[in-house]
XYZ file of C-alpha atoms in Angstrom:
640
model
C 72.474 183.180 50.785
C 75.096 181.839 53.278
C 77.535 184.472 54.255
C 81.517 184.243 53.893
C 81.656 183.221 57.161
C 78.916 180.551 57.258
C 80.566 179.184 53.990
C 83.934 179.011 56.094
C 82.365 177.485 58.912
C 80.434 175.183 56.761
C 84.119 174.178 55.192
C 85.890 174.200 58.602
C 83.154 171.227 59.435
C 83.791 169.939 56.243
C 87.446 169.552 56.786
C 87.020 167.940 60.193
C 83.956 165.420 59.042
C 86.563 164.244 56.568
C 89.283 163.956 59.190
C 86.863 161.689 61.188
C 86.243 159.905 58.812
C 90.100 159.036 57.795
C 90.594 158.399 61.435
C 87.716 156.126 61.911
C 88.859 154.569 58.686
C 92.400 154.055 60.110
C 91.306 153.175 62.854
C 88.676 150.140 61.812
C 91.520 149.164 59.327
C 93.923 148.805 62.078
C 91.661 147.072 64.558
C 90.605 144.522 62.044
C 94.746 144.086 61.688
C 94.777 143.631 65.400
C 91.714 141.182 65.243
C 92.873 139.222 62.406
C 96.092 139.047 64.107
C 94.867 137.745 67.736
C 92.825 135.080 65.605
C 95.671 133.852 64.262
C 97.455 134.147 67.467
C 94.822 132.294 69.061
C 94.548 129.376 66.074
C 98.492 128.693 66.547
C 98.453 128.496 70.127
C 95.437 126.034 69.816
C 97.564 123.985 67.150
C 100.290 123.306 69.061
C 98.354 122.838 72.005
C 96.373 119.649 69.824
C 99.689 118.867 68.539
C 101.223 118.826 72.064
C 98.716 116.283 73.174
C 98.568 113.926 69.702
C 102.464 113.219 70.435
C 101.950 112.182 73.636
C 99.162 110.251 72.828
C 101.326 108.398 69.950
C 103.696 107.656 72.744
C 100.738 106.271 74.852
C 99.382 104.096 71.664
C 103.079 102.437 71.186
C 103.326 101.995 75.120
C 99.768 99.787 74.764
C 100.740 98.316 71.860
C 103.969 96.980 73.706
C 101.839 96.096 76.380
C 99.670 93.754 74.183
C 102.397 92.230 73.095
C 103.415 91.137 76.201
C 100.033 89.241 76.699
C 100.151 88.095 73.455
C 104.004 86.528 74.281
C 102.253 84.771 77.744
C 100.495 81.855 76.129
C 103.294 81.493 74.404
C 105.050 79.974 77.684
C 105.426 76.564 78.571
C 104.287 76.488 81.806
C 100.732 77.394 80.575
C 100.036 74.884 78.273
C 101.768 72.083 80.295
C 99.111 72.894 82.946
C 96.500 72.345 80.385
C 97.955 69.564 78.765
C 98.276 67.626 82.246
C 94.400 69.349 83.046
C 93.294 67.312 79.731
C 94.786 64.305 80.771
C 92.890 63.896 84.104
C 96.335 64.869 86.120
C 94.372 66.270 89.601
C 95.344 69.398 91.582
C 97.430 67.747 94.176
C 99.661 65.206 91.251
C 100.936 68.267 89.524
C 98.458 70.919 88.644
C 99.575 72.506 91.584
C 103.053 72.643 90.780
C 102.212 73.959 87.171
C 100.141 76.671 88.410
C 102.902 77.480 90.904
C 105.217 78.029 87.391
C 102.853 80.230 85.622
C 102.554 82.548 88.853
C 106.562 82.523 89.128
C 106.477 83.318 85.117
C 103.741 85.985 85.866
C 105.749 87.117 88.586
C 108.716 87.514 86.622
C 106.734 89.807 84.064
C 105.752 92.221 86.642
C 109.508 92.655 87.720
C 111.253 92.692 84.203
C 108.909 95.177 82.918
C 109.556 98.883 84.306
C 109.372 102.572 83.381
C 112.297 103.888 84.908
C 112.363 102.704 88.077
C 108.703 102.077 88.376
C 106.894 98.969 87.381
C 104.376 99.066 84.859
C 101.874 96.291 86.164
C 100.906 95.906 89.524
C 99.000 92.955 89.270
C 98.508 89.759 87.069
C 95.072 87.350 87.286
C 94.913 84.149 85.425
C 91.275 82.538 85.434
C 90.042 79.638 83.817
C 87.185 79.356 81.173
C 84.506 78.909 84.062
C 85.754 82.620 85.456
C 87.488 80.499 88.777
C 90.169 82.413 89.375
C 93.363 79.980 89.302
C 96.052 82.613 90.142
C 96.496 86.058 91.836
C 99.763 88.104 92.214
C 98.398 89.874 94.544
C 96.982 87.261 97.167
C 94.718 89.525 98.866
C 90.954 89.290 98.773
C 89.046 90.301 95.578
C 89.058 88.649 92.249
C 91.857 85.862 93.829
C 89.239 84.795 96.692
C 88.616 81.133 97.136
C 84.779 80.690 95.253
C 85.210 84.276 93.518
C 84.379 84.110 89.985
C 85.444 86.767 87.347
C 82.957 86.031 84.453
C 82.752 89.826 83.528
C 86.302 89.390 82.306
C 85.756 86.424 79.956
C 85.784 86.871 76.272
C 85.488 84.102 74.128
C 84.753 85.651 71.152
C 87.501 87.993 70.984
C 91.340 86.387 69.679
C 93.717 88.997 70.317
C 94.730 91.350 73.775
C 93.228 94.518 74.332
C 93.082 97.298 76.421
C 89.921 98.208 78.603
C 89.374 100.264 81.408
C 86.697 98.770 84.151
C 85.564 100.344 87.631
C 86.157 98.067 90.284
C 85.549 99.022 93.870
C 84.521 102.747 92.771
C 87.783 103.443 91.176
C 88.479 103.256 87.545
C 91.246 100.702 86.490
C 93.318 100.943 83.725
C 93.732 96.957 82.550
C 95.002 94.736 79.627
C 93.664 91.679 78.814
C 94.139 88.675 76.586
C 91.548 85.533 75.933
C 94.162 82.024 76.090
C 93.310 79.554 73.437
C 94.389 75.802 74.463
C 94.532 73.153 71.394
C 91.819 76.003 69.563
C 89.208 76.124 72.681
C 89.144 79.106 74.829
C 90.584 78.101 77.967
C 90.568 81.101 80.187
C 91.925 84.959 80.168
C 94.801 86.472 81.437
C 94.215 90.152 82.836
C 96.773 92.625 83.893
C 96.663 95.834 85.717
C 98.784 98.656 84.310
C 100.036 101.420 86.808
C 98.447 104.536 86.001
C 100.702 106.417 88.223
C 103.958 104.863 86.269
C 102.254 105.690 83.013
C 101.188 109.600 84.285
C 104.857 110.023 85.447
C 107.357 108.692 82.485
C 104.669 109.550 79.814
C 102.307 111.601 80.067
C 103.799 113.865 82.877
C 101.795 116.296 85.467
C 103.804 119.184 83.395
C 103.616 120.058 79.948
C 106.539 120.993 77.671
C 104.176 122.952 76.121
C 103.093 125.537 79.139
C 103.436 124.117 82.721
C 100.159 124.440 83.609
C 98.674 121.839 81.289
C 97.151 118.426 82.913
C 96.602 115.636 80.914
C 94.151 112.983 82.054
C 93.156 109.308 80.792
C 89.210 109.041 79.553
C 87.052 106.588 77.993
C 83.597 106.003 77.386
C 81.485 106.256 80.275
C 83.493 109.351 81.160
C 85.702 107.226 83.449
C 88.417 109.909 84.326
C 91.508 108.747 85.357
C 93.080 112.109 87.338
C 96.643 112.636 87.006
C 97.226 114.721 90.122
C 95.955 117.025 93.005
C 93.438 119.263 91.288
C 92.464 116.155 88.848
C 89.222 115.136 90.303
C 87.840 118.987 90.466
C 88.734 119.405 86.515
C 87.515 115.756 85.817
C 84.093 115.954 87.113
C 83.880 119.240 85.309
C 84.551 117.485 81.958
C 81.597 116.345 79.778
C 81.598 112.628 78.430
C 83.651 111.929 75.550
C 80.561 110.351 73.274
C 79.102 113.911 73.808
C 81.767 115.920 72.748
C 81.045 114.748 68.914
C 83.437 116.050 66.329
C 84.503 119.327 68.259
C 88.438 119.597 68.338
C 88.229 121.793 71.354
C 85.888 122.823 73.935
C 85.315 125.279 76.862
C 83.665 125.069 80.512
C 83.859 126.409 83.901
C 86.545 124.855 86.027
C 86.798 125.435 89.959
C 86.301 129.463 91.391
C 84.266 129.751 88.006
C 88.104 130.207 85.840
C 87.098 129.296 81.917
C 88.977 126.325 81.090
C 89.989 125.298 77.417
C 90.492 121.338 76.663
C 91.230 118.955 73.582
C 91.669 115.890 73.327
C 93.330 113.008 70.877
C 92.107 109.290 70.608
C 94.883 106.989 71.744
C 95.078 104.461 68.824
C 93.966 100.802 68.915
C 92.425 101.681 72.875
C 89.293 102.539 74.070
C 91.192 105.714 75.728
C 91.315 109.319 74.928
C 93.956 111.945 76.024
C 92.229 114.802 77.516
C 94.611 118.119 77.751
C 93.413 120.969 80.248
C 94.643 124.677 80.518
C 93.350 128.017 82.009
C 92.156 130.072 78.950
C 94.204 133.011 80.337
C 97.715 130.549 80.022
C 96.714 130.315 76.802
C 95.698 133.581 74.993
C 95.655 135.906 78.026
C 93.133 138.266 79.660
C 92.385 140.156 76.612
C 90.286 138.654 73.758
C 89.798 139.917 70.328
C 86.107 141.111 71.125
C 87.463 143.195 73.875
C 88.937 145.324 71.215
C 85.549 146.758 70.393
C 85.054 147.758 74.082
C 88.378 149.846 73.578
C 87.814 151.230 70.615
C 85.762 154.448 71.802
C 88.146 154.938 74.380
C 90.696 154.768 72.556
C 89.933 157.184 69.723
C 92.108 160.305 70.806
C 95.650 158.083 71.022
C 94.273 155.562 68.298
C 97.195 156.434 65.835
C 100.538 155.839 68.458
C 98.488 152.956 70.404
C 97.571 151.410 66.945
C 101.373 151.604 65.755
C 102.289 150.140 69.420
C 99.437 147.505 69.566
C 100.767 146.499 65.713
C 103.965 146.077 66.791
C 103.286 144.000 69.702
C 100.977 142.168 68.030
C 103.792 140.920 65.394
C 106.266 140.599 68.294
C 103.611 137.973 69.655
C 103.246 136.363 66.686
C 106.983 135.949 66.023
C 107.518 135.222 69.779
C 104.554 132.222 69.538
C 106.254 131.038 65.687
C 109.726 130.789 67.582
C 108.218 129.158 70.859
C 106.594 126.488 67.884
C 110.330 126.223 66.387
C 112.091 125.532 69.629
C 109.064 123.160 70.646
C 109.034 121.095 67.497
C 113.520 120.956 68.004
C 112.431 119.720 71.555
C 110.269 117.012 70.391
C 113.009 116.011 67.719
C 114.954 115.995 70.481
C 113.006 113.568 72.378
C 112.179 111.496 69.444
C 116.145 111.179 69.372
C 116.261 110.361 72.685
C 113.464 107.722 72.404
C 114.949 106.628 69.235
C 118.132 106.039 71.451
C 116.562 104.450 74.074
C 114.957 101.875 71.583
C 117.890 100.997 70.342
C 119.609 100.522 73.571
C 116.470 98.187 74.355
C 116.840 96.053 71.390
C 119.812 95.622 71.796
C 119.462 94.544 75.535
C 116.635 92.346 74.067
C 118.933 90.722 71.283
C 121.568 90.117 74.197
C 119.100 88.451 75.887
C 117.690 86.544 72.987
C 121.669 85.692 72.318
C 121.906 84.216 75.619
C 118.623 82.635 75.766
C 119.695 80.818 72.266
C 122.616 79.830 73.559
C 121.223 77.957 76.404
C 118.657 76.588 74.124
C 121.835 75.351 71.971
C 123.360 73.885 75.210
C 120.089 71.828 75.736
C 120.072 70.859 72.466
C 123.252 69.727 71.947
C 123.826 68.053 75.231
C 120.401 66.232 75.792
C 119.804 62.645 76.152
C 117.189 62.573 73.974
C 116.956 63.029 70.522
C 115.705 66.363 69.390
C 114.039 66.707 65.956
C 113.080 69.095 63.318
C 111.225 67.388 60.050
C 108.186 68.516 57.712
C 105.372 66.339 56.699
C 107.113 65.014 54.258
C 109.943 63.743 56.212
C 112.638 65.787 55.012
C 115.152 66.445 58.307
C 115.879 69.931 59.217
C 117.427 69.464 62.267
C 118.877 67.307 64.670
C 121.364 67.055 68.015
C 123.652 64.574 68.434
C 121.549 62.035 70.233
C 119.159 61.791 67.838
C 122.007 61.110 65.332
C 123.224 58.300 68.000
C 120.016 56.523 68.196
C 119.517 56.055 64.307
C 122.997 55.144 64.124
C 125.042 57.948 62.793
C 128.301 59.420 63.889
C 127.010 63.181 63.745
C 123.912 65.176 63.208
C 125.141 66.666 59.772
C 125.511 62.824 58.384
C 121.875 62.247 59.060
C 120.832 65.288 57.674
C 122.341 64.802 54.116
C 121.624 60.673 54.381
C 118.202 60.962 55.021
C 115.687 62.795 52.651
C 112.571 60.898 53.791
C 112.579 59.653 57.084
C 109.195 57.459 57.136
C 110.132 55.682 54.279
C 114.360 54.962 54.894
C 114.001 54.674 58.831
C 110.354 53.357 59.798
C 110.083 49.612 59.789
C 106.498 50.323 58.521
C 105.839 53.794 56.907
C 102.532 53.863 57.546
C 102.916 54.196 61.315
C 104.856 57.433 60.092
C 101.463 59.033 58.131
C 99.856 58.149 61.325
C 101.787 60.268 63.441
C 101.226 63.003 60.877
C 97.700 62.434 61.297
C 97.127 62.636 64.787
C 99.750 65.816 64.917
C 97.373 67.418 62.207
C 94.511 66.879 64.697
C 95.563 67.000 67.762
C 98.967 69.530 67.249
C 100.439 66.979 70.042
C 101.508 63.945 70.102
C 102.662 62.510 73.367
C 104.190 59.264 73.331
C 103.820 57.677 70.162
C 105.492 54.409 69.616
C 107.133 52.833 66.597
C 110.009 50.650 65.149
C 113.039 52.225 63.217
C 115.952 50.470 61.099
C 119.377 52.218 62.635
C 122.201 52.730 59.847
C 123.462 49.526 60.789
C 119.903 47.378 59.726
C 119.590 46.360 63.703
C 115.685 47.213 64.808
C 114.705 49.577 67.582
C 111.634 50.620 69.595
C 111.709 54.775 69.813
C 108.918 56.867 71.586
C 107.586 60.529 70.424
C 106.672 63.435 71.202
C 106.130 66.015 68.918
C 103.769 68.806 68.180
C 102.913 70.862 64.666
C 104.745 74.528 64.164
C 102.428 76.597 62.139
C 102.522 80.199 60.431
C 100.116 82.802 60.547
C 97.675 81.469 58.389
C 97.526 78.038 60.086
C 99.662 75.891 57.607
C 101.996 73.231 59.035
C 105.483 74.394 58.664
C 107.187 71.427 60.416
C 107.063 69.241 63.263
C 109.209 68.930 66.146
C 109.881 67.059 69.114
C 112.090 64.602 71.004
C 112.494 61.086 71.020
C 113.566 58.245 73.392
C 114.667 54.641 72.781
C 112.619 52.328 74.271
C 113.717 49.050 72.848
C 114.993 47.431 76.408
C 111.674 48.219 78.060
C 109.654 47.155 74.941
C 111.733 44.052 75.632
C 111.007 43.338 78.842
C 107.246 44.139 78.258
C 107.643 41.695 75.475
C 109.075 39.147 78.125
C 106.904 40.149 80.770
C 104.266 39.124 78.000
C 105.327 36.027 77.379
C 105.856 34.612 80.835
C 102.403 35.789 81.714
C 100.687 34.033 78.186
C 102.766 31.013 79.192
C 101.887 30.691 82.831
C 99.854 27.839 83.741
C 97.927 29.930 86.571
C 95.771 32.837 85.419
C 97.233 36.432 85.666
C 95.403 39.755 85.868
C 96.455 43.324 86.525
C 93.189 45.430 87.677
C 92.976 48.676 88.241
C 89.745 51.425 89.114
C 87.720 48.700 89.471
C 88.401 47.644 86.359
C 90.719 44.390 84.645
C 93.622 46.315 82.125
C 95.702 42.811 81.537
C 94.326 39.220 81.756
C 96.216 35.814 80.529
C 94.235 33.484 78.563
C 94.122 30.841 82.019
C 92.071 33.639 83.346
C 89.782 33.905 80.305
C 89.389 29.821 80.637
C 88.979 30.557 84.542
C 85.453 33.286 83.552
C 84.745 32.208 80.077
C 84.662 35.503 79.110
C 86.175 36.754 75.618
C 89.024 39.026 75.426
C 86.973 42.265 74.394
C 84.344 42.190 76.800
C 86.554 40.974 79.672
C 88.026 44.846 80.289
C 84.076 46.187 80.399
C 82.940 43.566 83.164
C 82.494 44.340 86.850
C 84.806 42.049 88.508
C 82.658 41.175 91.538
C 80.186 39.760 89.116
C 82.353 36.566 88.841
C 82.256 36.061 92.639
C 79.753 33.724 94.277
C 77.288 36.191 96.134
C 78.166 34.095 99.602
C 81.945 34.511 98.862
C 81.848 38.536 98.276
C 82.428 39.966 101.591
C 84.736 37.519 102.498
C 86.769 37.740 99.476
C 86.724 41.573 99.841
C 88.133 41.732 103.537
C 90.872 38.609 102.607
C 92.172 40.786 99.614
C 92.057 43.722 101.310
C 93.821 42.517 104.638
C 96.816 41.013 101.632
C 97.012 44.166 99.931
C 97.709 46.170 103.036
C 100.448 43.260 103.971
C 98.177 42.093 107.010
C 98.288 38.983 105.769
C 100.437 36.588 102.931
C 98.081 33.475 103.294
C 96.243 32.481 99.789
C 92.469 32.918 100.067
C 90.033 30.465 98.139
C 86.483 30.882 96.814
C 83.898 30.350 94.389
C 83.404 31.891 91.143
C 80.544 31.973 88.715
C 81.846 31.503 84.589
C 80.216 33.113 82.245
C 78.531 29.635 81.451
C 76.545 29.618 85.207
C 79.505 27.121 86.097
C 80.699 27.392 89.603
C 84.534 26.763 90.203
C 86.948 26.824 92.897
C 89.851 29.347 92.980
C 92.770 29.952 94.885
C 93.987 33.642 94.515
C 96.875 36.034 95.654
C 97.177 40.101 95.279
C 99.659 42.300 95.374
C 99.849 46.081 94.994
C 101.412 47.093 91.849
C 101.916 50.569 89.893
C 100.291 50.172 85.748
C 100.937 53.253 84.246
C 102.061 55.646 86.247
C 98.821 54.650 88.731
C 98.275 52.613 91.486
C 96.512 49.067 90.559
C 96.533 45.391 92.005
C 98.326 42.383 90.421
C 96.453 38.900 90.904
C 97.149 35.364 90.437
C 94.567 32.802 89.955
C 94.337 29.068 90.577
C 91.311 26.655 89.347
C 91.775 24.213 91.738
C 87.942 22.983 91.000
C 89.043 19.651 90.275
C 91.251 19.338 93.777
C 87.939 20.287 95.650
C 86.493 17.596 93.678
C 89.172 14.913 94.236
C 88.843 16.005 98.384
C 85.263 15.660 98.255
C 85.911 12.068 96.818
C 88.659 11.914 99.626
C 85.966 12.672 102.004
C 83.486 10.304 101.044
C 85.730 7.316 101.022
C 86.954 8.214 104.075
C 83.290 8.816 105.702
C 82.834 5.164 103.848
C 85.944 3.345 105.382
C 84.969 4.644 109.252
C 81.578 3.599 108.226
C 83.054 -0.172 107.541
C 85.450 -0.108 110.409
C 82.419 0.834 112.982
C 80.037 -2.197 111.195
C 83.467 -4.472 111.241
C 83.534 -4.108 115.022
C 79.912 -3.965 115.577
C 79.536 -7.771 114.043
C 82.742 -8.581 116.032
C 81.433 -8.061 119.148
C 77.965 -9.255 118.483
C 79.552 -12.421 116.574
C 81.487 -12.734 120.065
C 77.849 -12.360 122.004
C 76.134 -15.188 119.437
C 79.208 -17.777 119.911
C 78.463 -17.604 123.774
C 74.424 -17.984 123.043
C 75.326 -21.047 120.723
C 77.717 -22.593 123.044
C 74.862 -22.658 126.075
C 71.873 -23.625 123.495
C 73.891 -26.860 122.217
C 74.724 -27.643 126.151
C 70.873 -27.421 127.022
C 70.140 -29.161 123.873
C 72.587 -32.281 125.066
C 70.479 -32.431 128.445
C 67.199 -32.927 127.152
C 65.413 -35.669 125.311
């Protein structure tokens, strides 16, 4: 049996054991509380870190949406469409396309100057290439994409229809680029490429320092690990970051940075772009140097001061949580302030845009009201939507309001031939743009006049035609002059033709009679075919001499008609223009009859000369015969 001392001693140990156990339980509960508090604090900090990054990613998404709109609006500029219209018409570089390209470059330079972030330009460069990849315009004018003969096929995207953002590595450097395909009349015709300044975006939209924490570093990224560092230690950080494609669904990831410092990072996609915004910060700047798992190591050392230290630690932890929540509330307030400021800036920008739009509308209205050409908008059914004073005056009305009120179907009320209005509608619908369409109308007083119209179709987002718009010119005097000229040419008793680029463009009936070729076949026939082979070289030499002004003497040569007959003509040629291009105006007269008469006259003159010669010879011979006969008769008288 145990002694009383042993019992008492055992009772003491039992009490000590209970006390130690209670102390351990309290310590464990406190440790769990502290661990949970630390975990909540870390999650709150990481959440704020993520939200800060997502807010900046949203701002960047709005920024790049504006950049896509910039490129989307560029093809609507008249300079670009005029260039491709002239190109489609066969205009050479020297005769007009060069001027068009200069106008396009000036338009792109204007965008470079106008698009700003603070005092910094958003774009650093514009390049415009055609569908073959040939660089037509480069605003930098330096070696590279814009060098003569340099191709840009890698930038062409005929399969896309809308502007887009991409990251491309050029000359061992990742460049941020906005690109937009250009379609002319529904056909892919080129690409507009714009370089975006990453420095300006970093300075004004991302910021080297974060409002969440001053040591946050943000960097762009895209598929393929193209990181765009944003400050001095950016390359060291980006070189240690994993590829975005390898991050999977992880919201946060850690890695060792320079000097083996543990770094915490998270990322957020930038909507409608291939870009991501990556945020990086040292782990100790977020959580301090003491992590929750350190508590287990410190537990044995803190048993004796558990109660006092636990209470202090608990209070400190709750204070940290409260501080974090206060910081979060302050951050939210600051974000609201930033949003308000951004909204005010957007409102101011919209007011400026509205002012510029009003100014542009006033300029357009001035041009519309004072233009000498008639400007109009009509529905496909023929209802006049708008007309300027010149349009009303051409049609014989006192004002545009009077014209719009009286004309409800311009095709039936104004066109001399309503089918011409239907034909104009078909051309506009098929080609989108019609130039120089000629037709006759009745003026309000009943007089007939000739008009020339250039018009295009305006469509909605679904491709349906809303209305036609364009301008007209009164060409009545020109048509009357052309008719008079045609009558003079037709009634002329000599052959008249206009030769351009080696083909007959205009011929009258007398020239048809000379060549014996039908009106339909003559424009397709080589002019040299009519000239006699023996005369071709001499004709070419004399015609060139006359066109150069070295000779004014008409020249004669033989022609071979379609039936194989040889005719003589005398011809005069002078230089002229036809439809704005160089041509030759020729006048030909059939002198075959004159040549026959000349031949007969020459023959008669020859016979007359022979007759005179024969008469002279006969007279002289007769004199000789007279003497001989006289002497013979005298001799005969002397003989028996």
